[in-house]
Amino acid sequence: MGRIPIREILDGSLEGRRVEVRGWVYRLRRLGGKVFVVVRDGSGSIIQCVLDKVTAEKFADEVDRLGIEASVVVEGVVRSDPRAPGGYEVSVSRLEVVGESHNFPIKGGEGIDYLLDNRHLWIRSRRLTNVFRVKDTVLRALREFYRKDGWWEVTPPILTMSAVEGGATLFPVDFFGKKAYLSQSAQFYLEVMIFSLEKVWAITTSFRAERSRTRRHLYEYTHFEAEAAWYDMYDMMRVVEDSVKYIVGKVLEERSGELEFLGRNIRPLEIAADEKYPVITYEEAIEILQRKGMNVKWGDDLGADEERVLTSEFETPFFVVKFPKELKAFYMKEDPDDPRVVLGFDLLAPEGYGEVVGGSEREDDEEKLVSRIRAEGFDLGDYEWYLDLRRYGSVPHSGFGLGVERLVMWIAGLDHIRDATPFPRFRDRLYP
Ligand code: 4AD
Ligand code: MG
């Protein structure tokens, strides 16, 4: 029989069969002439492979070359053994060391700084392996959903000439002697493209020079964004809700072993996959927070603390809509019924996680847009092309951005966003 992923062996149906396992040495122990090699592979699982005395002697040269994280090929018969991790082990008849590894730098118990310095090796940990398997499914489900639903994938640039989300978080770059910026959001390019394709989406890397270091901010993150002509804010919220439900459903269906390894309580995810997401206004959010004893008033921003308190009111993800204009980006459409607020929405994940999606209906009135751009202190000349969209066949439209690592953080139940991305950047560390 050919090469088998460890996770499949642990499913149980291969008992008594001869298998080949390829992987890396996770643990190594010798006991009374026997050798116990626990092997991990890309399936995020481990299996104990046992060389009895005779086999250990036969493969003595190979056994001598074993070390933690050596890559190996092991052949043997699957046996059930309640003492083995996962309940099965491989009774080895052949061992081959492919790549030796001696004195692997991570031994367990190291601090976070050391681990981040060795991220290229730490990435092999079972925990991160399981997280990135969940992330793959999140990304795949996102793409699946939007393909099925008749949207077009497009490829906006990362090098940009103007701010989308305010000047404070821009990363400048030198573009042949001119100042350019790393993209904060592909939104404006997506807005351009709805005039031909109508419903578009993109996955790009967004950059934010965030001032404060928090557990839910990255300087570089994976941004899923969608934009559609003829959609009002509520149309777009429905798409957001349906797609998040679809993703959570897919992860529950396909990544239950990974969630279990990560210790994730799946009940909140089951609820999120099924139940309707409530909608509250910003004003109602403020009232809830005041009732809960928080010192906030209309006009204050909802930070991580406020969001955490709000999430304790809901079992599912929920929307907060209609924020004061001053709190939101200039492109959000003014509410025709209340000019103090904009038709913007955030989707907050429950269990304390908070914002995972931000979106809005877009301002399509050229004059209002111009005065908002001026109020931001931006140079109008930088936005002429954006204003053109309001001059030539303007159309009501809406869009949103979803932080993929934020979503993975919640779904996988992580307490820090850095583990939802393979190579997180920090101010004092641009490595590896
Ligand atoms: O709310 P934001 O800033 O909205 C926009 O960028 C819009 N232009 C998107 C659009 O309408 N096309 O960012 C969208 C999402 C947030 O809800 C959050 O999930 C994520 O991007 N995000 C971050 N994720 C990780 N680290 C950061 N520093 C993030 N900043 C935003
Ligand atoms: Mg936001």
Short mmCIF file of C-alpha atoms and ligand atoms in Angstrom, two decimals:
data_model
loop_
_atom_site.label_atom_id
_atom_site.label_comp_id
_atom_site.label_asym_id
_atom_site.label_seq_id
_atom_site.Cartn_x
_atom_site.Cartn_y
_atom_site.Cartn_z
CA MET A 1 0.00 0.00 0.00
CA GLY A 2 1.23 3.53 -0.80
CA ARG A 3 1.87 6.55 1.34
CA ILE A 4 -0.91 7.38 3.80
CA PRO A 5 -1.55 10.65 5.69
CA ILE A 6 -1.36 10.00 9.43
CA ARG A 7 -4.81 11.47 10.03
CA GLU A 8 -6.29 8.74 7.84
CA ILE A 9 -4.54 6.01 9.79
CA LEU A 10 -6.01 7.40 13.00
CA ASP A 11 -9.48 7.15 11.47
CA GLY A 12 -9.17 3.43 12.16
CA SER A 13 -10.11 1.68 8.94
CA LEU A 14 -6.52 0.70 8.11
CA GLU A 15 -5.93 -1.59 11.05
CA GLY A 16 -3.90 -4.63 10.00
CA ARG A 17 -2.84 -3.02 6.73
CA ARG A 18 0.71 -2.29 5.61
CA VAL A 19 1.27 1.46 5.16
CA GLU A 20 4.04 3.88 4.33
CA VAL A 21 4.28 7.02 6.45
CA ARG A 22 6.43 9.96 5.44
CA GLY A 23 7.04 12.69 7.94
CA TRP A 24 9.27 14.20 10.60
CA VAL A 25 10.35 12.84 13.96
CA TYR A 26 8.24 14.42 16.67
CA ARG A 27 9.40 12.38 19.66
CA LEU A 28 12.02 9.71 20.07
CA ARG A 29 12.47 7.14 22.81
CA ARG A 30 14.45 3.94 23.25
CA LEU A 31 13.22 1.36 25.73
CA GLY A 32 14.68 -2.08 26.32
CA GLY A 33 16.05 -2.43 22.81
CA LYS A 34 12.85 -1.12 21.20
CA VAL A 35 12.73 2.24 19.48
CA PHE A 36 9.60 4.43 19.60
CA VAL A 37 9.54 7.06 16.86
CA VAL A 38 6.56 9.39 16.98
CA VAL A 39 6.17 10.86 13.50
CA ARG A 40 4.18 13.94 12.44
CA ASP A 41 3.19 14.87 8.93
CA GLY A 42 1.34 17.58 7.04
CA SER A 43 -1.97 16.22 8.22
CA GLY A 44 -1.27 17.83 11.59
CA SER A 45 -1.42 14.50 13.40
CA ILE A 46 1.16 12.20 14.96
CA ILE A 47 1.54 8.45 15.09
CA GLN A 48 3.79 6.22 17.11
CA CYS A 49 6.00 3.94 15.02
CA VAL A 50 7.61 1.08 16.92
CA LEU A 51 10.74 -0.81 15.98
CA ASP A 52 10.98 -4.05 17.92
CA LYS A 53 14.39 -5.30 19.04
CA VAL A 54 15.07 -7.28 15.87
CA THR A 55 14.04 -4.48 13.52
CA ALA A 56 15.94 -1.89 15.57
CA GLU A 57 19.08 -3.99 15.19
CA LYS A 58 18.49 -4.55 11.52
CA PHE A 59 18.17 -0.78 10.97
CA ALA A 60 20.78 0.19 13.58
CA ASP A 61 22.56 2.61 11.21
CA GLU A 62 19.33 4.43 10.42
CA VAL A 63 18.31 4.47 14.09
CA ASP A 64 21.63 6.14 14.92
CA ARG A 65 20.88 8.89 12.42
CA LEU A 66 17.47 9.69 13.99
CA GLY A 67 16.91 13.00 15.76
CA ILE A 68 14.01 15.32 16.50
CA GLU A 69 12.67 16.74 13.19
CA ALA A 70 14.66 14.35 11.01
CA SER A 71 12.61 13.47 7.94
CA VAL A 72 11.81 9.78 7.66
CA VAL A 73 10.04 7.18 5.62
CA VAL A 74 8.55 4.39 7.69
CA GLU A 75 6.83 1.25 6.50
CA GLY A 76 4.87 -1.14 8.66
CA VAL A 77 1.57 -2.59 9.73
CA VAL A 78 -1.10 -0.55 11.55
CA ARG A 79 -2.06 -1.96 14.93
CA SER A 80 -4.56 -0.67 17.40
CA ASP A 81 -3.00 0.16 20.76
CA PRO A 82 -4.90 2.13 23.39
CA ARG A 83 -1.60 3.33 24.92
CA ALA A 84 -0.46 4.98 21.68
CA PRO A 85 -1.45 8.62 21.01
CA GLY A 86 -4.53 8.46 18.80
CA GLY A 87 -5.07 4.77 19.57
CA TYR A 88 -3.02 3.32 16.70
CA GLU A 89 0.61 2.60 16.04
CA VAL A 90 2.73 1.35 13.17
CA SER A 91 4.72 -1.79 13.74
CA VAL A 92 7.78 -0.92 11.67
CA SER A 93 9.41 -3.21 9.12
CA ARG A 94 11.46 -0.56 7.29
CA LEU A 95 12.98 2.75 8.36
CA GLU A 96 14.73 5.29 6.17
CA VAL A 97 16.19 8.59 7.34
CA VAL A 98 15.92 11.07 4.48
CA GLY A 99 17.21 14.26 6.11
CA GLU A 100 19.05 14.19 9.42
CA SER A 101 18.34 16.73 12.15
CA HIS A 102 20.47 17.11 15.24
CA ASN A 103 19.87 19.44 18.14
CA PHE A 104 16.69 21.02 16.74
CA PRO A 105 16.62 24.59 18.17
CA ILE A 106 13.08 24.33 19.56
CA LYS A 107 12.81 21.92 22.46
CA GLY A 108 9.65 23.14 24.18
CA GLY A 109 9.09 25.74 26.86
CA GLU A 110 10.81 28.60 25.00
CA GLY A 111 9.49 32.16 25.29
CA ILE A 112 7.55 33.97 22.59
CA ASP A 113 10.46 36.13 21.39
CA TYR A 114 12.67 33.12 20.86
CA LEU A 115 9.85 31.35 19.04
CA LEU A 116 9.22 34.34 16.78
CA ASP A 117 12.94 34.54 15.97
CA ASN A 118 12.66 30.90 14.95
CA ARG A 119 9.28 31.21 13.23
CA HIS A 120 10.63 29.35 10.17
CA LEU A 121 11.08 26.30 12.39
CA TRP A 122 8.25 26.93 14.86
CA ILE A 123 5.88 26.88 11.90
CA ARG A 124 6.24 23.07 12.00
CA SER A 125 4.42 22.92 15.33
CA ARG A 126 1.24 20.90 15.30
CA ARG A 127 -0.69 23.87 16.58
CA LEU A 128 0.28 26.12 13.67
CA THR A 129 -0.14 23.26 11.20
CA ASN A 130 -3.72 22.85 12.37
CA VAL A 131 -4.39 26.60 12.24
CA PHE A 132 -3.13 26.87 8.66
CA ARG A 133 -5.25 23.94 7.61
CA VAL A 134 -8.27 25.81 8.97
CA LYS A 135 -7.12 28.97 7.17
CA ASP A 136 -6.88 27.09 3.87
CA THR A 137 -10.49 26.00 4.24
CA VAL A 138 -11.62 29.53 5.11
CA LEU A 139 -9.95 30.90 1.97
CA ARG A 140 -11.24 28.09 -0.20
CA ALA A 141 -14.80 28.48 1.09
CA LEU A 142 -14.67 32.23 0.48
CA ARG A 143 -13.62 31.72 -3.13
CA GLU A 144 -16.19 28.97 -3.61
CA PHE A 145 -19.01 31.08 -2.25
CA TYR A 146 -18.31 34.09 -4.44
CA ARG A 147 -17.76 32.00 -7.56
CA LYS A 148 -21.02 30.17 -7.02
CA ASP A 149 -22.85 33.40 -6.47
CA GLY A 150 -21.83 35.01 -9.78
CA TRP A 151 -19.05 37.36 -8.69
CA TRP A 152 -15.86 38.07 -10.67
CA GLU A 153 -12.39 37.79 -9.18
CA VAL A 154 -10.10 40.72 -10.03
CA THR A 155 -6.49 41.65 -9.22
CA PRO A 156 -6.06 45.18 -7.83
CA PRO A 157 -2.60 46.67 -7.23
CA ILE A 158 -0.74 46.93 -3.93
CA LEU A 159 1.27 50.02 -4.92
CA THR A 160 -1.13 52.94 -4.60
CA MET A 161 -1.05 56.70 -4.63
CA SER A 162 -3.66 57.62 -2.04
CA ALA A 163 -5.27 56.71 1.24
CA VAL A 164 -8.49 54.74 1.53
CA GLU A 165 -8.70 54.39 5.30
CA GLY A 166 -7.12 57.61 6.53
CA GLY A 167 -3.55 58.87 6.40
CA ALA A 168 -2.49 57.74 9.85
CA THR A 169 -1.93 54.07 8.97
CA LEU A 170 -0.23 54.49 5.57
CA PHE A 171 3.10 52.84 4.81
CA PRO A 172 5.01 55.08 2.39
CA VAL A 173 7.25 53.64 -0.33
CA ASP A 174 9.62 55.33 -2.72
CA PHE A 175 8.28 54.88 -6.24
CA PHE A 176 11.11 56.11 -8.51
CA GLY A 177 11.50 59.30 -6.53
CA LYS A 178 7.76 59.81 -5.99
CA LYS A 179 5.88 58.99 -2.84
CA ALA A 180 3.56 56.00 -3.10
CA TYR A 181 1.91 53.82 -0.47
CA LEU A 182 1.27 50.19 0.26
CA SER A 183 -2.43 49.47 -0.14
CA GLN A 184 -4.68 49.70 2.93
CA SER A 185 -7.63 48.38 0.96
CA ALA A 186 -8.42 47.52 -2.66
CA GLN A 187 -11.83 49.13 -2.33
CA PHE A 188 -11.40 52.07 -4.72
CA TYR A 189 -10.08 49.81 -7.46
CA LEU A 190 -12.98 47.44 -6.90
CA GLU A 191 -15.34 50.40 -7.15
CA VAL A 192 -13.79 51.19 -10.54
CA MET A 193 -14.38 47.65 -11.72
CA ILE A 194 -18.07 47.35 -10.84
CA PHE A 195 -18.81 49.68 -13.76
CA SER A 196 -17.85 46.84 -16.08
CA LEU A 197 -18.16 43.59 -14.13
CA GLU A 198 -20.86 44.72 -11.62
CA LYS A 199 -19.98 42.24 -8.86
CA VAL A 200 -16.29 41.83 -8.07
CA TRP A 201 -14.03 40.52 -5.34
CA ALA A 202 -10.33 40.26 -4.61
CA ILE A 203 -7.99 38.80 -2.05
CA THR A 204 -5.03 41.12 -1.57
CA THR A 205 -2.56 41.89 1.14
CA SER A 206 -3.43 45.09 3.01
CA PHE A 207 -0.98 47.08 5.08
CA ARG A 208 -1.71 49.16 8.16
CA ALA A 209 0.89 51.10 10.11
CA GLU A 210 -1.20 50.61 13.26
CA ARG A 211 -0.09 52.80 16.12
CA SER A 212 -0.74 50.37 18.90
CA ARG A 213 0.25 46.75 19.17
CA THR A 214 -2.82 44.67 20.00
CA ARG A 215 -3.86 41.04 19.87
CA ARG A 216 -6.03 41.64 16.82
CA HIS A 217 -3.96 43.95 14.64
CA LEU A 218 -1.37 42.97 12.07
CA TYR A 219 0.73 45.38 10.01
CA GLU A 220 0.21 43.14 6.99
CA TYR A 221 -2.94 41.06 6.58
CA THR A 222 -5.00 39.13 4.07
CA HIS A 223 -7.96 41.18 2.95
CA PHE A 224 -10.99 39.72 1.23
CA GLU A 225 -12.99 42.53 -0.35
CA ALA A 226 -16.13 42.59 -2.46
CA GLU A 227 -18.01 45.38 -4.21
CA ALA A 228 -21.29 45.33 -6.15
CA ALA A 229 -23.26 47.73 -8.33
CA TRP A 230 -26.95 48.21 -7.48
CA TYR A 231 -26.50 46.84 -3.92
CA ASP A 232 -27.64 48.87 -0.95
CA MET A 233 -26.19 48.41 2.53
CA TYR A 234 -28.72 45.73 3.49
CA ASP A 235 -28.17 43.75 0.27
CA MET A 236 -24.47 43.69 1.08
CA MET A 237 -25.03 42.69 4.72
CA ARG A 238 -27.04 39.72 3.51
CA VAL A 239 -24.12 38.61 1.32
CA VAL A 240 -21.72 39.00 4.24
CA GLU A 241 -23.95 36.95 6.51
CA ASP A 242 -24.46 34.19 3.94
CA SER A 243 -20.78 33.93 3.15
CA VAL A 244 -19.68 33.84 6.78
CA LYS A 245 -22.26 31.12 7.45
CA TYR A 246 -20.99 29.19 4.43
CA ILE A 247 -17.36 29.42 5.61
CA VAL A 248 -18.14 28.40 9.18
CA GLY A 249 -20.22 25.50 7.86
CA LYS A 250 -17.38 24.31 5.63
CA VAL A 251 -14.84 24.47 8.45
CA LEU A 252 -17.16 22.49 10.72
CA GLU A 253 -17.66 19.93 7.97
CA GLU A 254 -14.07 19.53 6.80
CA ARG A 255 -11.81 20.62 9.68
CA SER A 256 -13.42 19.10 12.75
CA GLY A 257 -10.23 17.19 13.65
CA GLU A 258 -8.21 20.39 13.48
CA LEU A 259 -10.73 22.29 15.63
CA GLU A 260 -10.63 19.49 18.15
CA PHE A 261 -6.84 19.57 18.27
CA LEU A 262 -7.00 23.32 18.84
CA GLY A 263 -9.40 22.80 21.73
CA ARG A 264 -12.10 24.85 20.02
CA ASN A 265 -15.59 24.62 21.49
CA ILE A 266 -17.62 24.16 18.32
CA ARG A 267 -21.02 25.05 19.79
CA PRO A 268 -20.69 28.80 19.03
CA LEU A 269 -19.63 27.91 15.48
CA GLU A 270 -22.64 25.66 14.99
CA ILE A 271 -24.89 28.50 16.10
CA ALA A 272 -23.07 30.92 13.77
CA ALA A 273 -23.56 28.56 10.84
CA ASP A 274 -27.32 28.34 11.40
CA GLU A 275 -28.91 31.27 13.11
CA LYS A 276 -29.83 34.71 11.86
CA TYR A 277 -27.32 37.46 12.70
CA PRO A 278 -28.94 40.32 14.64
CA VAL A 279 -28.56 43.94 13.55
CA ILE A 280 -28.23 46.81 16.01
CA THR A 281 -27.54 50.46 15.34
CA TYR A 282 -24.52 52.25 16.76
CA GLU A 283 -26.96 54.20 18.91
CA GLU A 284 -28.36 50.98 20.39
CA ALA A 285 -24.81 49.74 20.93
CA ILE A 286 -24.05 52.85 22.97
CA GLU A 287 -27.22 52.29 25.04
CA ILE A 288 -26.25 48.68 25.72
CA LEU A 289 -22.76 49.74 26.80
CA GLN A 290 -24.14 52.45 29.09
CA ARG A 291 -26.54 49.96 30.64
CA LYS A 292 -23.54 47.71 31.28
CA GLY A 293 -21.85 50.53 33.14
CA MET A 294 -19.37 51.64 30.52
CA ASN A 295 -18.44 55.27 30.31
CA VAL A 296 -19.34 55.98 26.68
CA LYS A 297 -21.51 58.50 24.90
CA TRP A 298 -22.85 59.03 21.39
CA GLY A 299 -19.92 59.97 19.15
CA ASP A 300 -17.31 57.79 20.88
CA ASP A 301 -15.53 55.12 18.87
CA LEU A 302 -16.11 51.48 19.74
CA GLY A 303 -12.70 50.10 20.59
CA ALA A 304 -11.70 46.55 21.41
CA ASP A 305 -12.98 46.86 25.00
CA GLU A 306 -16.38 48.17 23.97
CA GLU A 307 -16.68 45.52 21.29
CA ARG A 308 -15.83 42.79 23.78
CA VAL A 309 -18.60 43.92 26.13
CA LEU A 310 -21.07 44.10 23.23
CA THR A 311 -20.26 40.57 22.09
CA SER A 312 -21.34 39.21 25.46
CA GLU A 313 -24.90 40.20 24.48
CA PHE A 314 -24.99 37.90 21.44
CA GLU A 315 -24.42 34.24 20.67
CA THR A 316 -23.95 34.72 16.94
CA PRO A 317 -21.96 37.23 14.92
CA PHE A 318 -23.96 40.46 14.73
CA PHE A 319 -24.02 43.71 12.78
CA VAL A 320 -23.60 47.22 14.11
CA VAL A 321 -24.85 49.79 11.60
CA LYS A 322 -25.16 53.56 11.09
CA PHE A 323 -22.13 55.03 12.79
CA PRO A 324 -21.55 58.75 13.33
CA LYS A 325 -19.94 60.20 10.22
CA GLU A 326 -16.87 61.40 12.10
CA LEU A 327 -15.94 57.85 13.10
CA LYS A 328 -15.93 56.41 9.61
CA ALA A 329 -14.10 56.81 6.31
CA PHE A 330 -15.10 59.61 3.91
CA TYR A 331 -16.52 57.31 1.22
CA MET A 332 -19.42 55.98 3.32
CA LYS A 333 -22.83 57.17 2.19
CA GLU A 334 -24.68 59.62 4.38
CA ASP A 335 -27.95 58.21 5.72
CA PRO A 336 -30.73 60.12 3.90
CA ASP A 337 -32.90 59.82 7.05
CA ASP A 338 -30.22 61.06 9.46
CA PRO A 339 -27.29 63.08 8.10
CA ARG A 340 -25.35 62.60 11.34
CA VAL A 341 -24.70 58.95 10.48
CA VAL A 342 -23.45 56.91 7.55
CA LEU A 343 -24.76 53.71 5.98
CA GLY A 344 -21.82 51.71 7.25
CA PHE A 345 -21.79 48.34 8.95
CA ASP A 346 -19.40 46.22 10.96
CA LEU A 347 -19.82 42.50 11.58
CA LEU A 348 -18.63 41.53 15.05
CA ALA A 349 -17.71 37.96 15.94
CA PRO A 350 -19.01 36.73 19.32
CA GLU A 351 -17.02 35.41 22.31
CA GLY A 352 -15.14 38.67 22.70
CA TYR A 353 -13.56 38.69 19.23
CA GLY A 354 -15.24 41.74 17.74
CA GLU A 355 -14.92 43.26 14.26
CA VAL A 356 -14.18 40.88 11.40
CA VAL A 357 -15.90 42.76 8.57
CA GLY A 358 -16.29 46.46 7.78
CA GLY A 359 -18.40 47.70 4.90
CA SER A 360 -20.83 50.32 3.68
CA GLU A 361 -22.96 51.74 0.96
CA ARG A 362 -20.74 54.21 -0.92
CA GLU A 363 -21.38 57.93 -1.19
CA ASP A 364 -22.50 58.53 -4.76
CA ASP A 365 -23.17 62.26 -4.48
CA GLU A 366 -20.13 64.04 -5.93
CA GLU A 367 -20.53 67.22 -3.89
CA LYS A 368 -20.86 65.40 -0.59
CA LEU A 369 -17.83 63.29 -1.45
CA VAL A 370 -15.75 66.34 -2.31
CA SER A 371 -16.54 68.03 0.98
CA ARG A 372 -15.75 64.86 2.94
CA ILE A 373 -12.39 64.47 1.13
CA ARG A 374 -11.58 68.11 1.91
CA ALA A 375 -12.57 67.64 5.55
CA GLU A 376 -10.07 64.75 5.80
CA GLY A 377 -7.38 67.15 4.63
CA PHE A 378 -6.65 65.03 1.56
CA ASP A 379 -5.54 66.49 -1.74
CA LEU A 380 -8.55 66.49 -4.07
CA GLY A 381 -6.27 65.97 -7.07
CA ASP A 382 -5.38 62.51 -5.78
CA TYR A 383 -9.04 61.51 -5.97
CA GLU A 384 -10.05 62.89 -9.37
CA TRP A 385 -10.24 59.38 -10.83
CA TYR A 386 -12.40 58.28 -7.91
CA LEU A 387 -14.70 61.27 -8.41
CA ASP A 388 -14.98 60.39 -12.12
CA LEU A 389 -16.91 57.31 -11.04
CA ARG A 390 -19.61 59.66 -9.73
CA ARG A 391 -19.54 61.75 -12.92
CA TYR A 392 -19.98 59.06 -15.55
CA GLY A 393 -22.89 56.73 -14.98
CA SER A 394 -22.83 56.77 -11.20
CA VAL A 395 -24.71 53.89 -9.64
CA PRO A 396 -25.70 53.00 -6.07
CA HIS A 397 -23.20 50.48 -4.79
CA SER A 398 -21.86 48.85 -1.66
CA GLY A 399 -18.92 46.77 -0.56
CA PHE A 400 -17.03 45.37 2.38
CA GLY A 401 -13.67 44.11 3.57
CA LEU A 402 -13.17 40.98 5.63
CA GLY A 403 -9.99 40.43 7.62
CA VAL A 404 -9.13 36.81 6.87
CA GLU A 405 -6.84 36.46 9.88
CA ARG A 406 -9.50 38.00 12.12
CA LEU A 407 -11.98 35.43 10.89
CA VAL A 408 -9.50 32.57 11.32
CA MET A 409 -8.65 33.85 14.80
CA TRP A 410 -12.28 33.58 15.85
CA ILE A 411 -13.07 30.30 14.07
CA ALA A 412 -9.94 28.60 15.41
CA GLY A 413 -10.40 30.21 18.85
CA LEU A 414 -6.93 31.82 18.93
CA ASP A 415 -6.05 34.38 21.52
CA HIS A 416 -3.58 36.26 19.31
CA ILE A 417 -3.92 37.13 15.64
CA ARG A 418 -0.21 36.51 14.99
CA ASP A 419 -0.87 32.77 14.90
CA ALA A 420 -3.36 33.18 12.06
CA THR A 421 -0.56 34.27 9.71
CA PRO A 422 2.66 32.37 9.00
CA PHE A 423 5.07 35.32 9.14
CA PRO A 424 3.66 38.13 11.29
CA ARG A 425 5.53 41.42 11.20
CA PHE A 426 6.33 43.40 14.31
CA ARG A 427 7.87 46.80 14.71
CA ASP A 428 11.12 45.40 16.03
CA ARG A 429 11.15 42.29 13.87
CA LEU A 430 10.95 41.97 10.10
CA TYR A 431 12.16 38.40 10.11
CA PRO A 432 12.18 35.84 8.62
O1 4AD B 1 -12.72 48.18 8.50
P1 4AD B 1 -11.63 48.31 7.48
O2 4AD B 1 -10.56 49.30 7.75
O3 4AD B 1 -12.38 48.62 6.10
C1 4AD B 1 -11.76 48.83 4.90
O4 4AD B 1 -10.57 48.76 4.68
C2 4AD B 1 -12.71 49.00 3.77
N1 4AD B 1 -12.07 49.85 2.75
C3 4AD B 1 -13.08 47.66 3.24
C4 4AD B 1 -14.06 47.71 2.11
O5 4AD B 1 -15.16 48.20 2.31
N2 4AD B 1 -13.68 47.24 0.94
O6 4AD B 1 -10.95 46.90 7.24
C5 4AD B 1 -11.74 45.79 6.86
C6 4AD B 1 -11.43 44.60 7.74
C7 4AD B 1 -11.72 44.82 9.22
O7 4AD B 1 -13.06 44.57 9.51
C8 4AD B 1 -10.80 43.82 9.87
O8 4AD B 1 -11.39 42.53 9.85
C9 4AD B 1 -9.61 43.80 8.93
O9 4AD B 1 -10.04 44.33 7.69
N3 4AD B 1 -8.50 44.61 9.45
C10 4AD B 1 -7.39 44.10 10.00
N4 4AD B 1 -7.02 42.83 10.22
C11 4AD B 1 -5.82 42.63 10.79
N5 4AD B 1 -4.97 43.64 11.16
C12 4AD B 1 -5.31 44.93 10.94
N6 4AD B 1 -4.47 45.89 11.29
C13 4AD B 1 -6.57 45.21 10.35
N7 4AD B 1 -7.23 46.33 9.99
C14 4AD B 1 -8.39 45.94 9.46
MG MG B 2 -13.34 48.85 10.34
#
